Amino acid sequence: MDQNRLEKDNVLRIGGVSSTELAKICGTPLYVYDEALIEDKLKSYQTHFKSNLFDTEIIYASKAFSCGAMLRLLKNNGFSLDVVSGGELYLAESEGFPMERVYFHGNNKISEELEMALNYGCKTIVVDHLMECDRLISLAERKKKEVHAIIRINPGVTAHTHKYIITGDMDSKFGVSIQSEETILGMIIRMKASKYVIFDGFHAHIGSQIFDLRAYDTLIERMMKLFKKLQEMHKIEIGCLNLGGGFGVRYTDQDQPKTVKDVCENLIGKCESEMAEKGIRLKKLMIEPGRSVIAEAGCTLYKVGDLKETPNRSYLFVDGGMTDNIRVALYEAKYDCDLANKMDQVRNRKYTIAGKCCESGDILIENAMLPEVKANDLIVVYGTGAYGYSMASNYNRMNKPAVVFAKDGKAHIVIKRESYSDQLRFETDEEVFA
Ligand SMILES: *Cc1c(COP(=O)(O)O)cnc(C)c1O
């Protein structure tokens, strides 16, 4: 642990703010983000994702974590935004996020959502398949509204954590298979025939928590091969290519992610060399990071409740669990933790950290090495910034925790903690057929 993150009394500081003070004032469980770490990541992407041959754009995937404060950071740092639902679109619009920098994704955008996107002036729709292409064209024509479109391709490269598979899942629910050239061509021809839908290029996203950058090399090679065919055989110019996100982060010592610089230089370099080799013209290259922007900047604070010994385990119970972090139950995700109020003590005890939900699978960390823990101690689980709050639920009628941004010794609550009465807001007894 970095010494400048510690107070003299060996309490963890986040963004220069004492974790125990935060827990006392804001309650627990509590999501805390180090705002400077988020800004560093944003700046790092902006610095390194650059080319002399084409324009670049960095699009943050909202689904990893979004709220007004996050959108303001993104806006101020020149990021664009990827939304996948009416709800995410609504947040972007309410925050005044520039709609020419919003990309609307999803494999089943319902017609109301598409209409909402056009009404808001959302510039680009990432079209998932043929039927959606037709729906978008007729909607744009009916509304007489211009909209840009890029086609999502399933490139047949599936990457997960350390492994990647070529021609992995050709039956994924996302995108048009790269093998379905007729369909791809058909979609482009339909868009080009439409007065209102402007075809810009292509998108592909190959997975999440990817460490092996060769997966992206394969992706780029395949996309460029497609572009060459479209360019040479069909005289179709490709405006842009969006390579998706999925760049790996460090949750535990087992994870050794590449730096933002390495990721960006690799992608840019590979695109430049493929373009030169194949004679491809491309105006813009985009990426869409989510997790890698936000995961490591966030952590969760929990208060320790009771402790319990079973024949083979020492349980340590915390006041949250799968409702604020479903990733462990869902993906067997691994996390690191510390005792935030006793950072100096030797970690010589082994605990199973369990949540308070009525599920045996509600375990946050197995075999956590910690100093001796007592009731009311403060646990910090690191790296919970992505897919923590955004996947939180009210299972067992637990309240969703508050979210705090901390920087330079100051802290702001950016999302309030839910209350029990908040959860009853929608209770009603309305007659349906009046
Ligand atoms: C989830 C997703 C991302 C972001 O993935 P991360 O692993 O969070 O970087 C980007 N693009 C698309 C289309 C996605 O579905």
mmCIF file of N, CA, C and O in Angstrom, residues 223-273:
data_model
loop_
_atom_site.group_PDB
_atom_site.id
_atom_site.type_symbol
_atom_site.label_atom_id
_atom_site.label_comp_id
_atom_site.label_asym_id
_atom_site.label_seq_id
_atom_site.Cartn_x
_atom_site.Cartn_y
_atom_site.Cartn_z
ATOM 1 N N MET A 223 -11.205 -6.709 -39.755
ATOM 2 C CA MET A 223 -12.014 -5.562 -40.186
ATOM 3 C C MET A 223 -11.395 -4.930 -41.440
ATOM 4 O O MET A 223 -12.108 -4.555 -42.367
ATOM 5 N N MET A 224 -10.074 -4.833 -41.466
ATOM 6 C CA MET A 224 -9.405 -4.198 -42.610
ATOM 7 C C MET A 224 -9.579 -5.036 -43.883
ATOM 8 O O MET A 224 -9.662 -4.496 -44.977
ATOM 9 N N LYS A 225 -9.631 -6.339 -43.686
ATOM 10 C CA LYS A 225 -9.851 -7.224 -44.839
ATOM 11 C C LYS A 225 -11.245 -6.964 -45.433
ATOM 12 O O LYS A 225 -11.419 -6.883 -46.650
ATOM 13 N N LEU A 226 -12.201 -6.809 -44.522
ATOM 14 C CA LEU A 226 -13.567 -6.481 -44.963
ATOM 15 C C LEU A 226 -13.599 -5.127 -45.683
ATOM 16 O O LEU A 226 -14.210 -4.971 -46.736
ATOM 17 N N PHE A 227 -12.895 -4.146 -45.112
ATOM 18 C CA PHE A 227 -12.886 -2.792 -45.687
ATOM 19 C C PHE A 227 -12.286 -2.802 -47.090
ATOM 20 O O PHE A 227 -12.751 -2.106 -47.988
ATOM 21 N N LYS A 228 -11.222 -3.593 -47.245
ATOM 22 C CA LYS A 228 -10.541 -3.655 -48.543
ATOM 23 C C LYS A 228 -11.511 -4.170 -49.608
ATOM 24 O O LYS A 228 -11.594 -3.627 -50.702
ATOM 25 N N LYS A 229 -12.255 -5.205 -49.254
ATOM 26 C CA LYS A 229 -13.240 -5.769 -50.172
ATOM 27 C C LYS A 229 -14.300 -4.732 -50.526
ATOM 28 O O LYS A 229 -14.638 -4.531 -51.695
ATOM 29 N N LEU A 230 -14.823 -4.061 -49.505
ATOM 30 C CA LEU A 230 -15.882 -3.075 -49.735
ATOM 31 C C LEU A 230 -15.368 -1.936 -50.602
ATOM 32 O O LEU A 230 -16.060 -1.442 -51.489
ATOM 33 N N GLN A 231 -14.127 -1.538 -50.330
ATOM 34 C CA GLN A 231 -13.520 -0.419 -51.058
ATOM 35 C C GLN A 231 -13.261 -0.799 -52.510
ATOM 36 O O GLN A 231 -13.623 -0.063 -53.424
ATOM 37 N N GLU A 232 -12.642 -1.962 -52.711
ATOM 38 C CA GLU A 232 -12.229 -2.350 -54.064
ATOM 39 C C GLU A 232 -13.353 -2.916 -54.912
ATOM 40 O O GLU A 232 -13.510 -2.557 -56.070
ATOM 41 N N MET A 233 -14.158 -3.794 -54.322
ATOM 42 C CA MET A 233 -15.182 -4.462 -55.119
ATOM 43 C C MET A 233 -16.463 -3.652 -55.241
ATOM 44 O O MET A 233 -17.190 -3.744 -56.217
ATOM 45 N N HIS A 234 -16.762 -2.860 -54.204
ATOM 46 C CA HIS A 234 -18.065 -2.180 -54.199
ATOM 47 C C HIS A 234 -17.959 -0.662 -54.150
ATOM 48 O O HIS A 234 -18.965 0.020 -54.009
ATOM 49 N N LYS A 235 -16.728 -0.168 -54.219
ATOM 50 C CA LYS A 235 -16.483 1.285 -54.205
ATOM 51 C C LYS A 235 -17.128 1.972 -52.984
ATOM 52 O O LYS A 235 -17.691 3.054 -53.090
ATOM 53 N N ILE A 236 -17.082 1.287 -51.853
ATOM 54 C CA ILE A 236 -17.665 1.873 -50.641
ATOM 55 C C ILE A 236 -16.536 2.418 -49.761
ATOM 56 O O ILE A 236 -15.606 1.691 -49.404
ATOM 57 N N GLU A 237 -16.622 3.700 -49.430
ATOM 58 C CA GLU A 237 -15.627 4.331 -48.565
ATOM 59 C C GLU A 237 -16.047 4.145 -47.109
ATOM 60 O O GLU A 237 -17.212 4.343 -46.764
ATOM 61 N N ILE A 238 -15.073 3.794 -46.267
ATOM 62 C CA ILE A 238 -15.364 3.581 -44.849
ATOM 63 C C ILE A 238 -14.921 4.822 -44.076
ATOM 64 O O ILE A 238 -13.747 5.186 -44.099
ATOM 65 N N GLY A 239 -15.871 5.459 -43.393
ATOM 66 C CA GLY A 239 -15.531 6.664 -42.646
ATOM 67 C C GLY A 239 -14.802 6.347 -41.357
ATOM 68 O O GLY A 239 -13.722 6.855 -41.081
ATOM 69 N N CYS A 240 -15.375 5.454 -40.563
ATOM 70 C CA CYS A 240 -14.793 5.236 -39.244
ATOM 71 C C CYS A 240 -14.835 3.766 -38.828
ATOM 72 O O CYS A 240 -15.628 2.978 -39.329
ATOM 73 N N LEU A 241 -13.958 3.454 -37.891
ATOM 74 C CA LEU A 241 -13.929 2.124 -37.277
ATOM 75 C C LEU A 241 -13.870 2.300 -35.764
ATOM 76 O O LEU A 241 -12.999 3.001 -35.243
ATOM 77 N N ASN A 242 -14.820 1.664 -35.080
ATOM 78 C CA ASN A 242 -14.851 1.687 -33.621
ATOM 79 C C ASN A 242 -14.470 0.297 -33.129
ATOM 80 O O ASN A 242 -15.125 -0.689 -33.465
ATOM 81 N N LEU A 243 -13.375 0.217 -32.351
ATOM 82 C CA LEU A 243 -12.837 -1.080 -31.923
ATOM 83 C C LEU A 243 -13.407 -1.574 -30.597
ATOM 84 O O LEU A 243 -12.947 -2.579 -30.060
ATOM 85 N N GLY A 244 -14.399 -0.864 -30.045
ATOM 86 C CA GLY A 244 -15.009 -1.303 -28.789
ATOM 87 C C GLY A 244 -14.092 -1.078 -27.595
ATOM 88 O O GLY A 244 -13.105 -0.341 -27.671
ATOM 89 N N GLY A 245 -14.419 -1.739 -26.484
ATOM 90 C CA GLY A 245 -13.626 -1.578 -25.256
ATOM 91 C C GLY A 245 -13.117 -2.932 -24.798
ATOM 92 O O GLY A 245 -12.722 -3.747 -25.619
ATOM 93 N N GLY A 246 -13.148 -3.139 -23.484
ATOM 94 C CA GLY A 246 -12.768 -4.444 -22.941
ATOM 95 C C GLY A 246 -11.361 -4.523 -22.386
ATOM 96 O O GLY A 246 -10.907 -5.606 -22.016
ATOM 97 N N PHE A 247 -10.646 -3.391 -22.320
ATOM 98 C CA PHE A 247 -9.254 -3.411 -21.856
ATOM 99 C C PHE A 247 -9.198 -3.791 -20.376
ATOM 100 O O PHE A 247 -9.914 -3.238 -19.547
ATOM 101 N N GLY A 248 -8.313 -4.744 -20.069
ATOM 102 C CA GLY A 248 -8.258 -5.345 -18.727
ATOM 103 C C GLY A 248 -7.782 -4.397 -17.643
ATOM 104 O O GLY A 248 -7.038 -3.452 -17.898
ATOM 105 N N VAL A 249 -8.225 -4.654 -16.423
ATOM 106 C CA VAL A 249 -7.792 -3.866 -15.260
ATOM 107 C C VAL A 249 -7.270 -4.796 -14.181
ATOM 108 O O VAL A 249 -7.445 -6.008 -14.235
ATOM 109 N N ARG A 250 -6.656 -4.188 -13.160
ATOM 110 C CA ARG A 250 -6.118 -4.968 -12.057
ATOM 111 C C ARG A 250 -7.138 -5.053 -10.930
ATOM 112 O O ARG A 250 -7.483 -4.042 -10.326
ATOM 113 N N TYR A 251 -7.641 -6.239 -10.671
ATOM 114 C CA TYR A 251 -8.483 -6.456 -9.491
ATOM 115 C C TYR A 251 -7.635 -7.014 -8.347
ATOM 116 O O TYR A 251 -7.773 -6.606 -7.214
ATOM 117 N N THR A 252 -6.763 -7.985 -8.676
ATOM 118 C CA THR A 252 -5.864 -8.569 -7.679
ATOM 119 C C THR A 252 -4.474 -8.667 -8.304
ATOM 120 O O THR A 252 -4.289 -8.352 -9.480
ATOM 121 N N ASP A 253 -3.514 -9.158 -7.536
ATOM 122 C CA ASP A 253 -2.141 -9.301 -8.044
ATOM 123 C C ASP A 253 -2.057 -10.257 -9.228
ATOM 124 O O ASP A 253 -1.083 -10.243 -9.974
ATOM 125 N N GLN A 254 -3.078 -11.095 -9.374
ATOM 126 C CA GLN A 254 -3.092 -12.040 -10.497
ATOM 127 C C GLN A 254 -3.259 -11.326 -11.839
ATOM 128 O O GLN A 254 -2.915 -11.878 -12.878
ATOM 129 N N ASP A 255 -3.835 -10.129 -11.805
ATOM 130 C CA ASP A 255 -4.105 -9.397 -13.047
ATOM 131 C C ASP A 255 -2.958 -8.453 -13.370
ATOM 132 O O ASP A 255 -2.571 -7.647 -12.525
ATOM 133 N N GLN A 256 -2.426 -8.578 -14.589
ATOM 134 C CA GLN A 256 -1.365 -7.663 -14.983
ATOM 135 C C GLN A 256 -1.735 -6.941 -16.272
ATOM 136 O O GLN A 256 -1.314 -7.342 -17.351
ATOM 137 N N PRO A 257 -2.560 -5.907 -16.120
ATOM 138 C CA PRO A 257 -3.032 -5.210 -17.320
ATOM 139 C C PRO A 257 -1.930 -4.398 -17.984
ATOM 140 O O PRO A 257 -0.970 -3.988 -17.350
ATOM 141 N N LYS A 258 -2.098 -4.168 -19.287
ATOM 142 C CA LYS A 258 -1.221 -3.259 -20.020
ATOM 143 C C LYS A 258 -1.596 -1.835 -19.616
ATOM 144 O O LYS A 258 -2.731 -1.577 -19.203
ATOM 145 N N THR A 259 -0.648 -0.910 -19.782
ATOM 146 C CA THR A 259 -0.964 0.482 -19.488
ATOM 147 C C THR A 259 -1.848 1.036 -20.616
ATOM 148 O O THR A 259 -1.892 0.480 -21.715
ATOM 149 N N VAL A 260 -2.500 2.154 -20.311
ATOM 150 C CA VAL A 260 -3.326 2.828 -21.325
ATOM 151 C C VAL A 260 -2.452 3.167 -22.542
ATOM 152 O O VAL A 260 -2.860 2.995 -23.691
ATOM 153 N N LYS A 261 -1.228 3.616 -22.264
ATOM 154 C CA LYS A 261 -0.299 3.971 -23.338
ATOM 155 C C LYS A 261 -0.040 2.764 -24.245
ATOM 156 O O LYS A 261 -0.135 2.868 -25.468
ATOM 157 N N ASP A 262 0.270 1.620 -23.636
ATOM 158 C CA ASP A 262 0.538 0.408 -24.429
ATOM 159 C C ASP A 262 -0.668 0.004 -25.267
ATOM 160 O O ASP A 262 -0.527 -0.348 -26.437
ATOM 161 N N VAL A 263 -1.849 0.028 -24.635
ATOM 162 C CA VAL A 263 -3.069 -0.361 -25.350
ATOM 163 C C VAL A 263 -3.267 0.557 -26.550
ATOM 164 O O VAL A 263 -3.442 0.101 -27.680
ATOM 165 N N CYS A 264 -3.209 1.876 -26.311
ATOM 166 C CA CYS A 264 -3.477 2.845 -27.375
ATOM 167 C C CYS A 264 -2.450 2.739 -28.492
ATOM 168 O O CYS A 264 -2.805 2.703 -29.669
ATOM 169 N N GLU A 265 -1.167 2.674 -28.127
ATOM 170 C CA GLU A 265 -0.121 2.626 -29.153
ATOM 171 C C GLU A 265 -0.238 1.364 -29.986
ATOM 172 O O GLU A 265 -0.011 1.369 -31.194
ATOM 173 N N ASN A 266 -0.613 0.274 -29.324
ATOM 174 C CA ASN A 266 -0.775 -0.993 -30.032
ATOM 175 C C ASN A 266 -1.902 -0.898 -31.068
ATOM 176 O O ASN A 266 -1.735 -1.295 -32.221
ATOM 177 N N LEU A 267 -3.050 -0.364 -30.637
ATOM 178 C CA LEU A 267 -4.209 -0.278 -31.534
ATOM 179 C C LEU A 267 -3.928 0.663 -32.701
ATOM 180 O O LEU A 267 -4.185 0.338 -33.863
ATOM 181 N N ILE A 268 -3.374 1.832 -32.378
ATOM 182 C CA ILE A 268 -3.084 2.832 -33.413
ATOM 183 C C ILE A 268 -2.048 2.275 -34.400
ATOM 184 O O ILE A 268 -2.237 2.340 -35.617
ATOM 185 N N GLY A 269 -0.988 1.712 -33.851
ATOM 186 C CA GLY A 269 0.097 1.181 -34.680
ATOM 187 C C GLY A 269 -0.412 0.099 -35.617
ATOM 188 O O GLY A 269 -0.087 0.090 -36.814
ATOM 189 N N LYS A 270 -1.218 -0.798 -35.075
ATOM 190 C CA LYS A 270 -1.743 -1.901 -35.889
ATOM 191 C C LYS A 270 -2.660 -1.375 -36.995
ATOM 192 O O LYS A 270 -2.572 -1.831 -38.138
ATOM 193 N N CYS A 271 -3.489 -0.401 -36.669
ATOM 194 C CA CYS A 271 -4.379 0.170 -37.694
ATOM 195 C C CYS A 271 -3.577 0.869 -38.775
ATOM 196 O O CYS A 271 -3.845 0.698 -39.962
ATOM 197 N N GLU A 272 -2.582 1.645 -38.366
ATOM 198 C CA GLU A 272 -1.773 2.372 -39.349
ATOM 199 C C GLU A 272 -1.069 1.409 -40.292
ATOM 200 O O GLU A 272 -1.057 1.597 -41.509
ATOM 201 N N SER A 273 -0.507 0.334 -39.729
ATOM 202 C CA SER A 273 0.250 -0.577 -40.593
ATOM 203 C C SER A 273 -0.689 -1.374 -41.507
ATOM 204 O O SER A 273 -0.386 -1.587 -42.675
#
